[in-house]
XYZ file of N, CA and C in Angstrom:
582
model
N -83.181 36.558 6.698
C -83.538 35.778 5.534
C -83.256 34.310 5.767
N -82.060 34.006 6.293
C -81.744 32.596 6.516
C -82.641 32.001 7.579
N -83.065 32.808 8.572
C -83.993 32.313 9.586
C -85.333 31.951 8.972
N -85.857 32.841 8.115
C -87.116 32.549 7.431
C -86.954 31.347 6.530
N -85.819 31.276 5.835
C -85.555 30.164 4.913
C -85.475 28.860 5.699
N -84.803 28.896 6.849
C -84.701 27.694 7.685
C -86.061 27.250 8.183
N -86.892 28.221 8.590
C -88.240 27.894 9.055
C -89.070 27.326 7.918
N -88.921 27.929 6.744
C -89.677 27.428 5.592
C -89.215 26.032 5.224
N -87.911 25.783 5.281
C -87.397 24.449 4.961
C -87.902 23.428 5.971
N -87.993 23.826 7.248
C -88.512 22.910 8.267
C -89.975 22.587 8.013
N -90.754 23.601 7.633
C -92.166 23.363 7.315
C -92.265 22.472 6.092
N -91.429 22.761 5.088
C -91.438 21.959 3.876
C -91.106 20.512 4.197
N -90.136 20.292 5.067
C -89.793 18.922 5.459
C -90.965 18.256 6.163
N -91.679 19.018 7.015
C -92.852 18.445 7.689
C -93.940 18.126 6.687
N -94.154 19.026 5.731
C -95.179 18.790 4.731
C -94.814 17.583 3.887
N -93.522 17.411 3.590
C -93.085 16.265 2.800
C -93.296 14.962 3.549
N -93.403 15.010 4.856
C -93.549 13.800 5.652
C -94.987 13.307 5.713
N -95.780 13.642 4.689
C -97.172 13.236 4.632
C -97.394 12.515 3.316
N -98.521 11.849 3.177
C -98.820 11.132 1.939
C -99.594 11.970 0.962
N -100.120 11.330 -0.080
C -100.863 12.048 -1.097
C -102.296 11.573 -1.226
N -102.776 10.768 -0.267
C -104.186 10.405 -0.285
C -104.900 11.248 0.757
N -106.218 11.286 0.729
C -106.980 12.089 1.670
C -106.895 11.536 3.077
N -107.289 12.336 4.062
C -107.276 11.888 5.447
C -108.103 10.625 5.618
N -109.157 10.505 4.825
C -110.013 9.332 4.916
C -109.549 8.221 3.988
N -108.376 8.400 3.338
C -107.845 7.409 2.431
C -108.303 7.604 0.998
N -109.251 8.534 0.772
C -109.711 8.778 -0.589
C -108.775 9.749 -1.277
N -108.910 9.867 -2.583
C -108.072 10.826 -3.288
C -108.685 12.209 -3.315
N -109.948 12.351 -2.951
C -110.560 13.674 -2.985
C -110.482 14.395 -1.652
N -110.180 13.682 -0.591
C -110.041 14.313 0.708
C -111.356 14.566 1.405
N -112.439 14.803 0.657
C -113.715 15.103 1.291
C -114.810 14.150 0.862
N -114.497 13.249 -0.049
C -115.504 12.340 -0.556
C -116.382 12.973 -1.619
N -116.136 14.251 -1.953
C -116.939 14.924 -2.973
C -116.547 14.414 -4.356
N -117.450 14.549 -5.293
C -117.185 14.097 -6.654
C -116.026 14.879 -7.250
N -115.240 14.187 -8.054
C -114.126 14.838 -8.726
C -114.656 15.818 -9.760
N -113.932 16.916 -10.011
C -114.370 17.846 -11.040
C -114.131 17.244 -12.421
N -114.737 17.861 -13.401
C -114.510 17.420 -14.771
C -113.040 17.580 -15.104
N -112.503 16.721 -15.990
C -111.093 16.858 -16.366
C -110.828 18.248 -16.919
N -109.614 18.711 -16.714
C -109.234 20.033 -17.175
C -108.442 19.876 -18.461
N -108.898 20.533 -19.502
C -108.195 20.465 -20.783
C -106.978 21.360 -20.744
N -105.876 20.953 -21.402
C -104.711 21.831 -21.441
C -105.022 23.112 -22.207
N -104.211 24.121 -21.981
C -104.384 25.410 -22.644
C -104.273 25.206 -24.150
N -105.214 25.752 -24.863
C -105.169 25.655 -26.317
C -104.053 26.541 -26.827
N -103.236 26.000 -27.708
C -102.083 26.725 -28.242
C -102.504 28.064 -28.822
N -101.878 29.130 -28.343
C -102.106 30.451 -28.896
C -103.375 31.148 -28.418
N -104.147 30.531 -27.521
C -105.387 31.175 -27.098
C -105.171 32.153 -25.969
N -104.086 31.950 -25.189
C -103.850 32.820 -24.050
C -104.805 32.556 -22.905
N -105.634 31.536 -23.023
C -106.600 31.220 -21.981
C -106.076 30.073 -21.133
N -106.040 30.253 -19.823
C -105.598 29.196 -18.918
C -106.688 28.150 -18.789
N -106.273 26.912 -18.544
C -107.231 25.830 -18.335
C -107.601 25.785 -16.864
N -108.441 26.715 -16.452
C -108.794 26.859 -15.052
C -109.928 25.893 -14.704
N -109.697 25.089 -13.663
C -110.696 24.123 -13.229
C -111.889 24.840 -12.608
N -113.092 24.321 -12.817
C -114.264 24.938 -12.198
C -114.218 24.795 -10.682
N -114.699 25.785 -9.978
C -114.728 25.738 -8.520
C -116.090 25.264 -8.053
N -116.110 24.410 -7.024
C -117.402 24.028 -6.473
C -118.084 25.244 -5.840
N -119.408 25.232 -5.829
C -120.153 26.333 -5.228
C -119.857 26.406 -3.739
N -119.990 27.596 -3.170
C -119.789 27.772 -1.734
C -118.418 28.322 -1.416
N -118.145 28.396 -0.123
C -116.885 28.980 0.308
C -116.071 28.029 1.167
N -116.515 26.797 1.317
C -115.794 25.838 2.138
C -114.496 25.399 1.488
N -113.776 24.518 2.168
C -112.498 24.049 1.642
C -112.654 23.388 0.265
N -111.629 23.543 -0.536
C -111.597 22.873 -1.831
C -111.442 21.372 -1.618
N -111.892 20.597 -2.580
C -111.651 19.160 -2.517
C -110.223 18.891 -2.974
N -109.739 17.746 -2.602
C -108.406 17.349 -3.016
C -108.325 17.219 -4.536
N -109.405 16.756 -5.150
C -109.427 16.607 -6.606
C -109.281 17.952 -7.308
N -109.911 19.010 -6.783
C -109.790 20.342 -7.376
C -108.362 20.844 -7.233
N -107.749 20.633 -6.072
C -106.368 21.074 -5.846
C -105.433 20.335 -6.801
N -105.628 19.036 -6.943
C -104.793 18.255 -7.866
C -104.973 18.752 -9.297
N -106.217 19.035 -9.690
C -106.470 19.559 -11.034
C -105.777 20.904 -11.224
N -105.811 21.769 -10.205
C -105.126 23.067 -10.283
C -103.630 22.878 -10.505
N -103.017 22.002 -9.725
C -101.572 21.792 -9.838
C -101.238 21.167 -11.188
N -101.969 20.122 -11.574
C -101.693 19.460 -12.852
C -101.826 20.429 -14.028
N -102.904 21.217 -14.051
C -103.119 22.164 -15.147
C -102.081 23.283 -15.108
N -101.714 23.735 -13.920
C -100.709 24.794 -13.802
C -99.356 24.312 -14.303
N -98.995 23.077 -13.969
C -97.741 22.482 -14.437
C -97.738 22.429 -15.959
N -98.830 21.936 -16.543
C -98.911 21.824 -18.000
C -98.864 23.197 -18.661
N -99.633 24.151 -18.130
C -99.707 25.480 -18.746
C -98.416 26.279 -18.564
N -97.678 26.025 -17.487
C -96.427 26.740 -17.233
C -95.268 26.157 -18.028
N -95.447 24.961 -18.550
C -94.360 24.325 -19.293
C -93.264 23.776 -18.395
N -93.589 23.511 -17.131
C -92.601 22.902 -16.247
C -92.538 21.407 -16.553
N -91.470 20.732 -16.116
C -91.307 19.317 -16.465
C -92.448 18.464 -15.925
N -92.689 17.323 -16.552
C -93.720 16.423 -16.046
C -93.383 15.934 -14.646
N -94.409 15.498 -13.924
C -94.225 15.021 -12.549
C -93.370 13.761 -12.525
N -92.564 13.647 -11.502
C -91.777 12.439 -11.266
C -92.662 11.441 -10.530
N -93.129 10.380 -11.205
C -94.050 9.445 -10.553
C -93.387 8.656 -9.428
N -92.078 8.427 -9.523
C -91.379 7.697 -8.454
C -91.387 8.502 -7.156
N -91.164 9.817 -7.269
C -91.160 10.665 -6.081
C -92.554 10.718 -5.473
N -93.570 10.923 -6.320
C -94.951 10.960 -5.819
C -95.315 9.613 -5.206
N -94.903 8.525 -5.845
C -95.188 7.194 -5.313
C -94.543 6.974 -3.960
N -93.305 7.448 -3.803
C -92.620 7.315 -2.519
C -93.368 8.078 -1.434
N -93.811 9.292 -1.779
C -94.547 10.087 -0.802
C -95.817 9.342 -0.387
N -96.512 8.779 -1.351
C -97.774 8.084 -1.094
C -97.540 6.802 -0.300
N -96.570 6.022 -0.711
C -96.320 4.712 -0.118
C -95.699 4.821 1.278
N -94.700 5.655 1.425
C -93.892 5.638 2.640
C -94.298 6.638 3.716
N -94.949 7.724 3.312
C -95.115 8.800 4.284
C -96.544 9.051 4.701
N -97.469 8.419 4.070
C -98.887 8.347 4.376
C -99.679 9.308 5.104
N -100.050 9.907 5.835
C -101.065 10.614 6.585
C -102.168 11.243 5.734
N -101.964 11.358 4.477
C -103.056 11.658 3.584
C -103.523 13.079 3.437
N -102.711 14.040 3.596
C -103.184 15.418 3.553
C -102.565 16.224 2.413
N -101.875 15.570 1.492
C -101.115 16.298 0.477
C -101.500 15.965 -0.948
N -101.217 16.920 -1.817
C -101.141 16.723 -3.261
C -99.730 17.194 -3.618
N -98.953 16.337 -4.290
C -97.555 16.680 -4.530
C -97.200 16.650 -6.007
N -96.243 17.495 -6.365
C -95.667 17.529 -7.708
C -94.193 17.860 -7.568
N -93.362 17.163 -8.339
C -91.950 17.504 -8.430
C -91.496 17.157 -9.836
N -90.907 18.123 -10.519
C -90.400 17.914 -11.869
C -88.950 18.334 -11.956
N -88.175 17.568 -12.722
C -86.741 17.813 -12.855
C -86.397 18.304 -14.254
N -85.468 19.248 -14.316
C -84.908 19.623 -15.598
C -83.933 18.539 -16.042
N -83.516 18.605 -17.292
C -82.529 17.668 -17.817
C -81.382 18.464 -18.420
N -80.333 17.748 -18.804
C -79.205 18.424 -19.441
C -79.661 19.137 -20.704
N -80.544 18.494 -21.473
C -81.029 19.088 -22.719
C -82.075 20.173 -22.484
N -82.893 20.016 -21.428
C -83.956 20.986 -21.128
C -83.896 21.334 -19.638
N -82.946 22.208 -19.256
C -82.858 22.585 -17.840
C -84.052 23.431 -17.418
N -84.297 23.454 -16.106
C -85.379 24.253 -15.536
C -84.757 25.422 -14.786
N -85.319 26.601 -14.998
C -84.815 27.790 -14.330
C -85.916 28.548 -13.628
N -85.562 29.699 -13.103
C -86.514 30.544 -12.391
C -87.701 30.939 -13.271
N -87.517 31.204 -14.571
C -88.688 31.576 -15.384
C -89.793 30.515 -15.390
N -89.428 29.231 -15.459
C -90.444 28.178 -15.421
C -91.123 28.139 -14.058
N -90.341 28.311 -13.006
C -90.911 28.345 -11.652
C -91.903 29.499 -11.517
N -91.487 30.679 -11.981
C -92.367 31.843 -11.888
C -93.645 31.642 -12.713
N -93.530 30.945 -13.838
C -94.712 30.654 -14.654
C -95.664 29.744 -13.888
N -95.128 28.761 -13.155
C -95.973 27.864 -12.355
C -96.722 28.656 -11.279
N -96.025 29.527 -10.572
C -96.665 30.342 -9.532
C -97.736 31.240 -10.158
N -97.429 31.838 -11.299
C -98.393 32.693 -11.997
C -99.647 31.898 -12.389
N -99.460 30.679 -12.892
C -100.602 29.836 -13.274
C -101.465 29.504 -12.058
N -100.835 29.207 -10.932
C -101.608 28.928 -9.716
C -102.404 30.165 -9.300
N -101.788 31.332 -9.390
C -102.493 32.572 -9.039
C -103.678 32.797 -9.957
N -103.558 32.422 -11.230
C -104.681 32.561 -12.157
C -105.852 31.677 -11.739
N -105.570 30.650 -10.950
C -106.606 29.730 -10.482
C -107.086 30.108 -9.079
N -106.810 31.318 -8.649
C -107.339 31.807 -7.385
C -106.447 31.600 -6.176
N -105.245 31.064 -6.357
C -104.335 30.884 -5.229
C -103.707 32.229 -4.915
N -103.701 32.603 -3.636
C -103.180 33.900 -3.217
C -101.902 33.714 -2.413
N -100.930 34.567 -2.704
C -99.649 34.467 -2.021
C -99.807 34.788 -0.546
N -99.158 33.983 0.281
C -99.170 34.164 1.732
C -97.743 34.473 2.168
N -97.521 35.680 2.617
C -96.173 36.067 3.036
C -95.312 36.435 1.837
N -94.048 36.665 2.134
C -93.116 37.109 1.106
C -92.487 35.926 0.387
N -92.169 36.126 -0.869
C -91.386 35.162 -1.629
C -89.987 35.169 -1.024
N -89.421 33.999 -0.824
C -88.075 33.902 -0.264
C -87.145 33.331 -1.326
N -85.982 33.918 -1.452
C -85.015 33.360 -2.385
C -83.617 33.486 -1.816
N -82.771 32.592 -2.281
C -81.367 32.588 -1.858
C -80.520 32.671 -3.119
N -79.483 33.510 -3.059
C -78.616 33.715 -4.214
C -77.186 33.295 -3.887
N -76.488 32.881 -4.933
C -75.079 32.519 -4.786
C -74.257 33.780 -4.557
N -73.068 33.599 -4.039
C -72.188 34.741 -3.805
C -71.278 34.968 -5.004
N -71.748 34.625 -6.190
C -70.982 34.861 -7.402
C -71.292 36.266 -7.927
N -70.516 36.767 -8.894
C -70.764 38.121 -9.407
C -72.173 38.311 -9.973
N -72.755 37.259 -10.558
C -74.092 37.373 -11.138
C -75.189 37.210 -10.088
N -74.807 36.836 -8.866
C -75.771 36.557 -7.794
C -76.864 35.611 -8.294
N -76.428 34.478 -8.823
C -77.318 33.470 -9.382
C -78.298 32.975 -8.324
N -79.575 32.859 -8.708
C -80.593 32.359 -7.791
C -80.363 30.860 -7.575
N -80.241 30.472 -6.307
C -80.031 29.070 -5.949
C -81.368 28.386 -5.699
N -82.218 29.039 -4.935
C -83.545 28.478 -4.693
C -84.537 29.584 -4.348
N -85.814 29.250 -4.568
C -86.912 30.186 -4.339
C -88.040 29.413 -3.677
N -88.755 30.056 -2.775
C -89.905 29.446 -2.122
C -91.025 30.478 -2.041
N -92.218 30.066 -2.472
C -93.406 30.915 -2.387
C -94.544 30.070 -1.837
N -95.284 30.614 -0.883
C -96.430 29.910 -0.302
C -97.704 30.589 -0.798
N -98.655 29.771 -1.243
C -99.941 30.254 -1.727
C -101.041 29.555 -0.940
N -102.179 30.221 -0.775
C -103.285 29.620 -0.025
C -104.601 29.830 -0.759
N -105.516 28.910 -0.511
C -106.869 29.051 -1.029
C -107.784 28.055 -0.322
N -108.850 28.554 0.241
C -109.954 27.766 0.779
C -109.523 26.490 1.518
N -108.728 26.679 2.563
C -108.358 25.568 3.429
C -107.111 24.808 3.013
N -106.463 25.224 1.944
C -105.257 24.558 1.457
C -104.096 25.530 1.409
N -102.898 25.009 1.567
C -101.667 25.796 1.466
C -100.737 25.065 0.496
N -100.277 25.778 -0.543
C -99.342 25.206 -1.510
C -97.982 25.852 -1.308
N -96.989 25.031 -1.032
C -95.617 25.500 -0.938
C -94.952 25.171 -2.265
N -94.542 26.202 -2.995
C -93.863 26.000 -4.268
C -92.387 26.289 -4.068
N -91.551 25.532 -4.771
C -90.116 25.710 -4.576
C -89.362 25.447 -5.871
N -88.351 26.258 -6.108
C -87.397 26.042 -7.193
C -86.040 25.804 -6.549
N -85.301 24.815 -7.061
C -83.940 24.571 -6.618
C -83.078 24.423 -7.859
N -82.006 25.198 -7.934
C -81.151 25.182 -9.112
C -80.539 23.815 -9.340
N -79.990 23.197 -8.303
C -79.384 21.880 -8.443
C -78.522 21.756 -9.686
N -78.499 20.569 -10.288
C -77.700 20.354 -11.495
C -78.420 20.918 -12.715
N -79.659 20.490 -12.937
C -80.426 20.960 -14.087
C -81.714 21.670 -13.668
N -81.888 21.894 -12.391
C -83.061 22.572 -11.862
C -84.204 21.624 -11.547
N -84.958 21.967 -10.526
C -86.166 21.203 -10.187
C -87.200 22.159 -9.614
N -88.460 21.796 -9.814
C -89.582 22.599 -9.345
C -90.513 21.692 -8.557
N -91.030 22.194 -7.432
C -91.964 21.422 -6.604
C -93.182 22.272 -6.291
N -94.300 21.590 -6.092
C -95.503 22.206 -5.537
C -96.108 21.160 -4.615
N -96.195 21.490 -3.338
C -96.771 20.569 -2.365
C -97.922 21.259 -1.663
N -99.123 20.750 -1.903
C -100.326 21.330 -1.335
C -100.749 20.527 -0.118
N -101.022 21.213 0.969
C -101.469 20.567 2.201
C -102.863 21.042 2.561
N -103.762 20.095 2.837
C -105.067 20.395 3.418
C -104.771 20.761 4.868
N -104.868 22.032 5.198
C -104.406 22.530 6.499
C -105.124 21.844 7.661
N -106.443 21.718 7.596
C -107.185 21.080 8.694
C -106.778 19.624 8.844
N -106.647 18.923 7.740
C -106.240 17.521 7.771
C -104.832 17.389 8.354
N -103.920 18.252 7.913
C -102.544 18.187 8.378
C -102.444 18.488 9.869
N -103.228 19.471 10.336
C -103.208 19.778 11.771
C -103.772 18.612 12.573
N -104.878 18.037 12.100
C -105.503 16.905 12.783
C -104.557 15.710 12.847
N -103.815 15.505 11.764
C -102.884 14.385 11.699
C -101.580 14.684 12.436
N -101.401 15.922 12.911
C -100.185 16.277 13.634
C -98.993 16.500 12.736
N -99.255 16.746 11.453
C -98.163 16.952 10.507
C -97.413 18.233 10.820
N -98.143 19.294 11.103
C -97.486 20.503 11.538
C -98.292 21.173 12.626
N -97.585 21.749 13.566
C -98.226 22.396 14.710
C -98.423 23.884 14.454
N -97.440 24.524 13.796
C -97.489 25.957 13.550
C -96.993 26.244 12.148
N -97.746 25.829 11.106
C -97.249 25.952 9.747
C -97.210 27.393 9.254
N -96.033 27.889 8.945
C -95.861 29.213 8.354
C -96.702 30.264 9.058
N -96.720 30.209 10.375
C -97.444 31.202 11.147
C -98.921 30.914 11.270
N -99.398 29.768 10.737
C -100.813 29.447 10.757
C -101.196 28.566 11.904
């Protein structure tokens, strides 16, 4: 478990070492038109705000992946994105193959495993399929409290690494990598067995 966790953390660190613009510097990654905005889930409808998929079977555009993550975050009730963290990724780490999200719990509204699981469930509702086993680490306390969780999801040329970390008030991340772009840019050589 610790070996898999260490490998996943190394991949996560490599994925974090990339920016949030497309390989060509655009925000869509492929130059394709952005999809229509995704409306948040209507209260009490039970219907997810699933973004429309472009026709065909080729890779998703960066705009569609961003819409999936943004809508999943909103529908799961996870904290809003930290713009400073996203800005740092964009400004300092550049290579352009990522869409990133990181939200922090607060003392008044901590984040736990249920919010993380809701985010993963929302992504799955949008066609993201789990790749490999969910990995989690627990404390050695009597309750075996979950310290962190990592789940990798894939869809049409993209890989999303989702992570929960208990920390002080909890935090949730989703980092999507355009696999072809990341390989071309040398971001990762052997990502999660891929």
